[in-house]
GROMACS .gro file of C-alpha atoms in nm:
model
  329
    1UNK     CA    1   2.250   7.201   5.709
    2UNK     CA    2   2.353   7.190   5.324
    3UNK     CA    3   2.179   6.858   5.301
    4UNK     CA    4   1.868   6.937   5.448
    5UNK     CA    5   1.547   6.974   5.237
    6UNK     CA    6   1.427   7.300   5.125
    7UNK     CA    7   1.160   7.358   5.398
    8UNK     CA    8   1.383   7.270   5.693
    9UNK     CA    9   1.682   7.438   5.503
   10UNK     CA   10   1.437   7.769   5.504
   11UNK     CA   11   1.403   7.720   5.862
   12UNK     CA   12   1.726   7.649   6.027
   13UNK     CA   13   1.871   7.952   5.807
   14UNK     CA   14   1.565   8.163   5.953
   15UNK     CA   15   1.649   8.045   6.339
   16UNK     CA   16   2.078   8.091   6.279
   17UNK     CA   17   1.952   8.440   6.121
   18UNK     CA   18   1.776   8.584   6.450
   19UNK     CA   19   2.038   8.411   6.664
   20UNK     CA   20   2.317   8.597   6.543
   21UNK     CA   21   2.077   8.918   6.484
   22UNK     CA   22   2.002   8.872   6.908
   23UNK     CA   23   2.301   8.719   7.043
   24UNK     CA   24   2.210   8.800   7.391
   25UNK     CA   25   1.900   8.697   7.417
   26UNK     CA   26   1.955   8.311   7.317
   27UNK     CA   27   2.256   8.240   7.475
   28UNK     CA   28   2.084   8.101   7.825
   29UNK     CA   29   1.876   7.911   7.582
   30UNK     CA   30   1.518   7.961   7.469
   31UNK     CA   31   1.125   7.868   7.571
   32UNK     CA   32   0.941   7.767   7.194
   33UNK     CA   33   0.552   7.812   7.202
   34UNK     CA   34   0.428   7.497   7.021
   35UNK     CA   35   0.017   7.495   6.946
   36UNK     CA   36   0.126   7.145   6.710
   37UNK     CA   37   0.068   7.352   6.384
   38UNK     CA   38   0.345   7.346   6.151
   39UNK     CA   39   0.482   7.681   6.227
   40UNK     CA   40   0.518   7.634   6.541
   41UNK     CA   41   0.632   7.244   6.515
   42UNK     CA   42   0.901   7.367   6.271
   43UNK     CA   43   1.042   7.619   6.496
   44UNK     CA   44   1.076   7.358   6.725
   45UNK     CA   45   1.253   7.157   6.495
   46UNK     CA   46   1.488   7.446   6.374
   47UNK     CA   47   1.600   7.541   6.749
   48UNK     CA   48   1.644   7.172   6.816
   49UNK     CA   49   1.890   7.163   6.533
   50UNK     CA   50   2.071   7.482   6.580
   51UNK     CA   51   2.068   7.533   6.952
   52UNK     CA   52   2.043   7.195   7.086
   53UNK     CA   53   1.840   7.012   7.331
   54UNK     CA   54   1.982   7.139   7.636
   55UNK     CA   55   1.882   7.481   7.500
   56UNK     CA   56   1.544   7.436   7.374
   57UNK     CA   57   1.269   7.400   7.603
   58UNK     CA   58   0.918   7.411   7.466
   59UNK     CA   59   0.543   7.490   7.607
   60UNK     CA   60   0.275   7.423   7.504
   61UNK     CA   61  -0.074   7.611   7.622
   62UNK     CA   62  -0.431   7.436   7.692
   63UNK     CA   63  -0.704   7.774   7.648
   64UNK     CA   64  -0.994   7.494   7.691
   65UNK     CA   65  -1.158   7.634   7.397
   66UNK     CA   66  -1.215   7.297   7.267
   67UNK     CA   67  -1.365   6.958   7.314
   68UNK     CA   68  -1.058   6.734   7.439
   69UNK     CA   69  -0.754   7.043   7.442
   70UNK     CA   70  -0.649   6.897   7.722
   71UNK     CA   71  -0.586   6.555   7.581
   72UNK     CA   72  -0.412   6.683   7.270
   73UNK     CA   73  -0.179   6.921   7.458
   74UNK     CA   74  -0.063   6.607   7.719
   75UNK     CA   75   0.019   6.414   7.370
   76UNK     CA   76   0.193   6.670   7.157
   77UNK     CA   77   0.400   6.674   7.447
   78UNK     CA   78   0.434   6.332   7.448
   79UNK     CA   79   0.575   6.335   7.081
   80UNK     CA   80   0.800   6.629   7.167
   81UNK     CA   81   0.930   6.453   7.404
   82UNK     CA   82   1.017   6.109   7.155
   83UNK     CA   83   1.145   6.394   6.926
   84UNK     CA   84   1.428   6.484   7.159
   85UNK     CA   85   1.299   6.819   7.352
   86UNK     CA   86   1.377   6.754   7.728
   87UNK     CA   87   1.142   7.005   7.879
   88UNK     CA   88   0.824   7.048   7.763
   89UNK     CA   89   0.536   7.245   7.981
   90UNK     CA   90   0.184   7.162   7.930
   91UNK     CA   91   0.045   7.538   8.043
   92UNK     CA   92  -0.315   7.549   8.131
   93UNK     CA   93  -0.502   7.913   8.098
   94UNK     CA   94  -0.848   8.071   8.189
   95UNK     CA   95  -0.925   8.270   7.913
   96UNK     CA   96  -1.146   8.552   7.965
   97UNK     CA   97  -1.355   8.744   7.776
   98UNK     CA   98  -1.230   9.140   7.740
   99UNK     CA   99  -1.124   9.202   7.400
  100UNK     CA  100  -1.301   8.927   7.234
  101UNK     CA  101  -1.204   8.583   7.212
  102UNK     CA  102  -0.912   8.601   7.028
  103UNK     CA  103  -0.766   8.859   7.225
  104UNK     CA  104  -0.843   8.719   7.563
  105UNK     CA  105  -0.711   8.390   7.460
  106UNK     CA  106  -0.364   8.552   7.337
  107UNK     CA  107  -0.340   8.773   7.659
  108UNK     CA  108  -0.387   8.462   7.889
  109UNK     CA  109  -0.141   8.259   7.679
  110UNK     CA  110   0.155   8.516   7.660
  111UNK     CA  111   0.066   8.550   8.084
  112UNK     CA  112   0.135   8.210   8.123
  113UNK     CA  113   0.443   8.151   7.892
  114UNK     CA  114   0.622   8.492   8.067
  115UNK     CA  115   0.568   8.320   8.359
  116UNK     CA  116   0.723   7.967   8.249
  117UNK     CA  117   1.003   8.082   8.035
  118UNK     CA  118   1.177   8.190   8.371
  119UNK     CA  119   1.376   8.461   8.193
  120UNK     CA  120   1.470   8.277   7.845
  121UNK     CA  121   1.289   8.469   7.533
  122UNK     CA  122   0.988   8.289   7.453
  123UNK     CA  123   1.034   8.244   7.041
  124UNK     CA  124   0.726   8.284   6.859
  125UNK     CA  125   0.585   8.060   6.530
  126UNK     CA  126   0.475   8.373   6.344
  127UNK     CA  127   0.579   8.395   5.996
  128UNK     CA  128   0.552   8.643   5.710
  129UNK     CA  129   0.207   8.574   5.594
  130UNK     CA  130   0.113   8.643   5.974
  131UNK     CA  131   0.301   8.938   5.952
  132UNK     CA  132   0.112   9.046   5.644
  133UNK     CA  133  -0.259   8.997   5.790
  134UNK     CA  134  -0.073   9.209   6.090
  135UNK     CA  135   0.006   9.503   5.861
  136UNK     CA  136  -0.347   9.444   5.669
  137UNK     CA  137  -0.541   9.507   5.990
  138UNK     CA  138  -0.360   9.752   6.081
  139UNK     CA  139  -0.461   9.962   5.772
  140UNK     CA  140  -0.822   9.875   5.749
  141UNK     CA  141  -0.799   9.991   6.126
  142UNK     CA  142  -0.667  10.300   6.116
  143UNK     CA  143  -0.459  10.203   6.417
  144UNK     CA  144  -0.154  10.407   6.333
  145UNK     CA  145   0.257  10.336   6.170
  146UNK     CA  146   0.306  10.102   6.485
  147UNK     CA  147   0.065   9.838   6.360
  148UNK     CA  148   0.111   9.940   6.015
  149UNK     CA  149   0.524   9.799   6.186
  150UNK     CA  150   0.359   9.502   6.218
  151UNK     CA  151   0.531   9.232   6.433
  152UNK     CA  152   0.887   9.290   6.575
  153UNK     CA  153   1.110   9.019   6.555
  154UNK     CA  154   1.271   9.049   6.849
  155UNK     CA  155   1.093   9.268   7.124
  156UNK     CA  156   1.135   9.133   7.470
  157UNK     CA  157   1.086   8.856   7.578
  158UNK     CA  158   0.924   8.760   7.234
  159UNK     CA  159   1.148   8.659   6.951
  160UNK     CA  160   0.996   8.545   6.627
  161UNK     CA  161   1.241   8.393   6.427
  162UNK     CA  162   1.031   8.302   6.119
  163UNK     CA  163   0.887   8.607   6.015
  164UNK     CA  164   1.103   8.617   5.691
  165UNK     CA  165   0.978   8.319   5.577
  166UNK     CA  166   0.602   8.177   5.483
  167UNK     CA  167   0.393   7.944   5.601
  168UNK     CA  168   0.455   7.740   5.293
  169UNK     CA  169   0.791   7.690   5.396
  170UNK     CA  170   0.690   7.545   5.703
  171UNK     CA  171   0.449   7.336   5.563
  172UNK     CA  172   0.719   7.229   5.371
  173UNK     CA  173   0.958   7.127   5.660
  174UNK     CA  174   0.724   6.952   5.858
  175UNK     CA  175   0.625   6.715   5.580
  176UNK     CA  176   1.015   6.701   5.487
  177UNK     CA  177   1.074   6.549   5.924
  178UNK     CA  178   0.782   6.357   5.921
  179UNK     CA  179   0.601   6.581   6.190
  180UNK     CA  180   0.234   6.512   6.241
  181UNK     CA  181   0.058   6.872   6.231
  182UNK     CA  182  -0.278   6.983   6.405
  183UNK     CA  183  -0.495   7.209   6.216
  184UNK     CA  184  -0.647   7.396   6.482
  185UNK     CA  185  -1.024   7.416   6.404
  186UNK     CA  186  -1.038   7.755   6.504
  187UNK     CA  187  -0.817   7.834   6.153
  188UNK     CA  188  -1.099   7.736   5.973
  189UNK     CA  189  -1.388   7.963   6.143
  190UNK     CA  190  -1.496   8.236   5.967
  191UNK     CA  191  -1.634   8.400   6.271
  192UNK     CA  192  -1.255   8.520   6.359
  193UNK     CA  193  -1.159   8.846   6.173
  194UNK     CA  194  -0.796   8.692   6.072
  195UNK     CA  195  -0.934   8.348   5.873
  196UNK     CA  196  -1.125   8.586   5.711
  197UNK     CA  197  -0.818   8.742   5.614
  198UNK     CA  198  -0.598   8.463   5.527
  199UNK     CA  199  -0.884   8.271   5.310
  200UNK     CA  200  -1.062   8.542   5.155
  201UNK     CA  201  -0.927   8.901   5.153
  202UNK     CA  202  -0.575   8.807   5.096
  203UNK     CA  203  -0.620   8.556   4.801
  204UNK     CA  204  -0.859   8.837   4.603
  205UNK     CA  205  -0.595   9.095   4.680
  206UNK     CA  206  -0.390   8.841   4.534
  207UNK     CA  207  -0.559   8.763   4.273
  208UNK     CA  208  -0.686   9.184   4.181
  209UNK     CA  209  -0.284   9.300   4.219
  210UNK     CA  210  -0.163   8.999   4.019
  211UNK     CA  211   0.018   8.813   4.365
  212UNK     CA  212   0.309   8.940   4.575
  213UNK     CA  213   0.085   9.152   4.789
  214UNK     CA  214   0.221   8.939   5.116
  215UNK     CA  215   0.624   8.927   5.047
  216UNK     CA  216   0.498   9.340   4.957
  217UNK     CA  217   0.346   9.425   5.315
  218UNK     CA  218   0.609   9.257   5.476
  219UNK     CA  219   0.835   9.537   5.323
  220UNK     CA  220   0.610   9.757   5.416
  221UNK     CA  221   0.619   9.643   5.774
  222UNK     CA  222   0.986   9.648   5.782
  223UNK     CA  223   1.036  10.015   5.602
  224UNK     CA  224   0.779  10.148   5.891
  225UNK     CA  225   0.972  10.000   6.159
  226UNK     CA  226   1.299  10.147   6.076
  227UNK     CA  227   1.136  10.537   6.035
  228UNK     CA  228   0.958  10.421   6.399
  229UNK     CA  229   1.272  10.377   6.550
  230UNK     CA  230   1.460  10.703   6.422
  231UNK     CA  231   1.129  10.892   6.515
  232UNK     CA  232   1.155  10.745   6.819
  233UNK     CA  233   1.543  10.784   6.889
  234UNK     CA  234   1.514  11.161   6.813
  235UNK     CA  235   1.202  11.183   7.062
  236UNK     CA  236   1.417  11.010   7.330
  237UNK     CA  237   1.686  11.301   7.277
  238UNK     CA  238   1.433  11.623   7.360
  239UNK     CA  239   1.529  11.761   7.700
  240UNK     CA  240   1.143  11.782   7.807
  241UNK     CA  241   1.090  11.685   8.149
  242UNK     CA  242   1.187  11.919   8.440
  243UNK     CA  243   1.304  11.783   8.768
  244UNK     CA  244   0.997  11.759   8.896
  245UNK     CA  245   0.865  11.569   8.637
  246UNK     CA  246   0.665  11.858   8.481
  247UNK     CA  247   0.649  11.870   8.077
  248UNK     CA  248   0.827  12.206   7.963
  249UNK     CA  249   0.623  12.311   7.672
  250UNK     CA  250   0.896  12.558   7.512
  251UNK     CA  251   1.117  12.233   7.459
  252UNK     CA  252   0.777  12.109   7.223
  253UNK     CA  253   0.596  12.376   7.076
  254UNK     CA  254   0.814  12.397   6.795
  255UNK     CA  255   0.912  12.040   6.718
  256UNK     CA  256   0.715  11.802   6.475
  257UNK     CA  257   0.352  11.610   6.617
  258UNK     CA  258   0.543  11.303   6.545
  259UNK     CA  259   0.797  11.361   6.806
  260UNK     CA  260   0.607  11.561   7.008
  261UNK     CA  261   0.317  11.284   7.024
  262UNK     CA  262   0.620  11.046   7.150
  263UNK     CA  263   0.742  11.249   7.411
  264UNK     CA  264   0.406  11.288   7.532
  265UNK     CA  265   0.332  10.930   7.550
  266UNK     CA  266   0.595  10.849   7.701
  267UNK     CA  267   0.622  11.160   7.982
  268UNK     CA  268   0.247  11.021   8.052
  269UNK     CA  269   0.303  10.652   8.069
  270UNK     CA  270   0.611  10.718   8.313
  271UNK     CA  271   0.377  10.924   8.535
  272UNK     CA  272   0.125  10.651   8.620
  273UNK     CA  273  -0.122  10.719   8.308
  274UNK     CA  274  -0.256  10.424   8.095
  275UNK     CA  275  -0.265  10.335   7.752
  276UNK     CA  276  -0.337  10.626   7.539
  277UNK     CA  277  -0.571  10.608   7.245
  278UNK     CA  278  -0.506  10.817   6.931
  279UNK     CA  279  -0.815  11.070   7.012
  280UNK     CA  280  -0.671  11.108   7.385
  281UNK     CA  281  -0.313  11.142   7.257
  282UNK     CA  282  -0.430  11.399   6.997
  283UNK     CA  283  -0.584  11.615   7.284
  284UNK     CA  284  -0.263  11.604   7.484
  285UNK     CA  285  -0.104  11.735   7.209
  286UNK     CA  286  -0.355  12.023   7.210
  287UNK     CA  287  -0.290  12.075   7.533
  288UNK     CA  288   0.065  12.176   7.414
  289UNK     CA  289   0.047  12.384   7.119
  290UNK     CA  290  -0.356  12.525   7.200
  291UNK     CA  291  -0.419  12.495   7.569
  292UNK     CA  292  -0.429  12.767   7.826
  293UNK     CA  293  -0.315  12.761   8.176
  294UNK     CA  294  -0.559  12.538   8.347
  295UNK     CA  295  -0.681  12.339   8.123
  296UNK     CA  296  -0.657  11.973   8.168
  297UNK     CA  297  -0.716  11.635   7.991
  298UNK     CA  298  -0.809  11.335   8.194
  299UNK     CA  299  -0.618  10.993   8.096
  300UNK     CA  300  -0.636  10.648   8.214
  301UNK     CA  301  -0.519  10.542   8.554
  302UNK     CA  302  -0.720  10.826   8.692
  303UNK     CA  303  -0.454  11.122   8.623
  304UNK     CA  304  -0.528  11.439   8.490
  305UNK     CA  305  -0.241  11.657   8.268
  306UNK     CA  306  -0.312  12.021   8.344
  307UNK     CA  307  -0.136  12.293   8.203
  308UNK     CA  308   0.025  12.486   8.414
  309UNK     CA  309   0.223  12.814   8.350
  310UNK     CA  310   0.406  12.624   8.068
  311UNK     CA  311   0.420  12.351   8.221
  312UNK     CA  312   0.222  12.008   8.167
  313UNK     CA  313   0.204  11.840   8.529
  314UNK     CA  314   0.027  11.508   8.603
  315UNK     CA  315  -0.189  11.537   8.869
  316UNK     CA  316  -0.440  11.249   9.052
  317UNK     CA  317  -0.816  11.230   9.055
  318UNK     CA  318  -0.940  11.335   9.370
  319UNK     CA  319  -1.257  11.417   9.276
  320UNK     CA  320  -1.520  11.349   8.994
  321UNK     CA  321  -1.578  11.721   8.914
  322UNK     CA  322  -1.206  11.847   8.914
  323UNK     CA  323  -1.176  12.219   8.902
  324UNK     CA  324  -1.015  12.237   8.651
  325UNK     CA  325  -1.133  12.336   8.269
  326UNK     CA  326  -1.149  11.964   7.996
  327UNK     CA  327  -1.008  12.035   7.708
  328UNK     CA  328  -1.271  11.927   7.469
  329UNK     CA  329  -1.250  11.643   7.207
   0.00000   0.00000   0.00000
């Protein structure tokens, strides 16, 4: 590896990094997501070169967004193939339409890798000027420290080996191995919330803070990922949940909303209720430290928590016009 070029250098170091970082997860080999851009093509090329062959098994995924996908994913496996990879799936996906287009598109593509990875981690092309437009978003959003977090790189069954270095880099290695690219249109189309990002927002920032604004919420990323996971070590620790699977409220009352927020979410999730936005969460927590016996919050997956003589119990939707008292929003 001491004689490879800088690019390729960047991103064999950046694939031995995660592999001795995950150990387990790598050592019955690995499925690489390939879309032919040169993130993803030099991933490939790193886990060829530090894994093997025999290791490295690649898809790629058809959405049928475009004019002819269908074409270009049968022949970027073609060249993967002449490159040396011995298993390459061409993975074909409906995409729907909840979330928007970009969102519907990722969901049916992680769907279909899961399902042809057949255990391995599925490594992901993502690199740190992805992880910055992450972190971006997720402060014009409001959406919380866990997108502020940004991507994980390892998080199962996703890896993402690359998010330490940029997209420069990768640039770099692909022109350095003679792999032929594809610029996905779609990178160029101002109608998706993230080119608008990466070609206009970012470069200004850029340009107003006098540069380093990307390597910067990287850090950021990373510094909000380790508090996350003491927050949500200590959380895992409070001695909460009855044996009936009631929420003691004595064990919370006094504790911090960050933990207490945690154990709620969690208590909730394992009881059958769905995702939990910040308002809903925030009411929960109400519940707790406010609430009187008999109130109730209703959460997705038709459950109700209802307070009961310091208790929080889940309890099912039976009925439209449950009994008991909403705490209001």
């Amino acid at each position: 590896m001491s004689t490879a070029a800088p690019g390729t250098a960047s991103v064999r170091r950046a694939v031995r990094a995660f592999a001795d970082a995950h150990p387990g997860p790598v050592a019955g080999g690995v499925l690489v997501a390939c879309s032919g851009g040169a993130d993803s093509l030099a991933l490939v090329a790193g886990c060829l070169a530090e894994f093997g062959p025999a290791a490295t098994h690649v898809a790629t995924v058809d959405h049928g967004l475009q004019a002819g996908s269908d074409r270009r994913a049968v022949e970027l496996a073609d060249r993967l193939r002449e490159r040396g990879v011995p298993v390459v799936h061409v993975l074909t996906v409906q995409v729907g339409t909840d979330g928007g287009l970009e969102a519907a598109a990722r969901s049916a593509r992680y769907e279909a890798l899961v399902a042809a990875a057949g255990g391995r981690p599925v490594l992901l092309g993502h690199t740190a000027d992805d992880q910055a437009e992450t972190v971006l978003l997720g402060l014009a959003r409001g959406s919380g420290p866990r997108s502020v977090a940004g991507m994980s790189a390892w998080r199962t069954p996703w890896g993402r080996p690359l998010l330490g270095i940029r997209r420069s880099d990768t640039e770099n290695a692909c022109r350095e191995q003679g792999l032929e690219v594809w610029n996905d249109p779609h990178n160029s189309e101002s109608r998706f919330t993230r080119v608008r990002l990466r070609r206009e927002v970012l470069p200004l920032l850029e340009d107003v803070l006098g540069g380093g604004v990307g390597p910067a919420l990287g850090r950021t990323a990373a510094l909000m990922a380790d508090d996350l996971a003491a927050l949500d070590e200590l959380a895992a620790a409070v001695p909460a949940v009855d044996v009936d699977g009631g929420l003691l409220l004595a064990t919370l009352t006094d504790r911090p909303r960050a933990i207490r927020t945690r154990v709620l979410r969690r208590w909730a999730g394992a009881g059958g209720a769905g995702q939990l936005t910040a308002d809903l969460l925030g009411r929960l927590d109400r519940l707790v430290t406010d609430g009187r016996t008999g109130q109730a919050v209703r959460l997705p997956g038709a459950v109700d928590a209802v307070r009961r003589r310091g208790r929080l119990v889940l309890e099912p939707v039976t009925r439209v016009d449950h009994t008991a008292v909403r705490m209001e929003s």
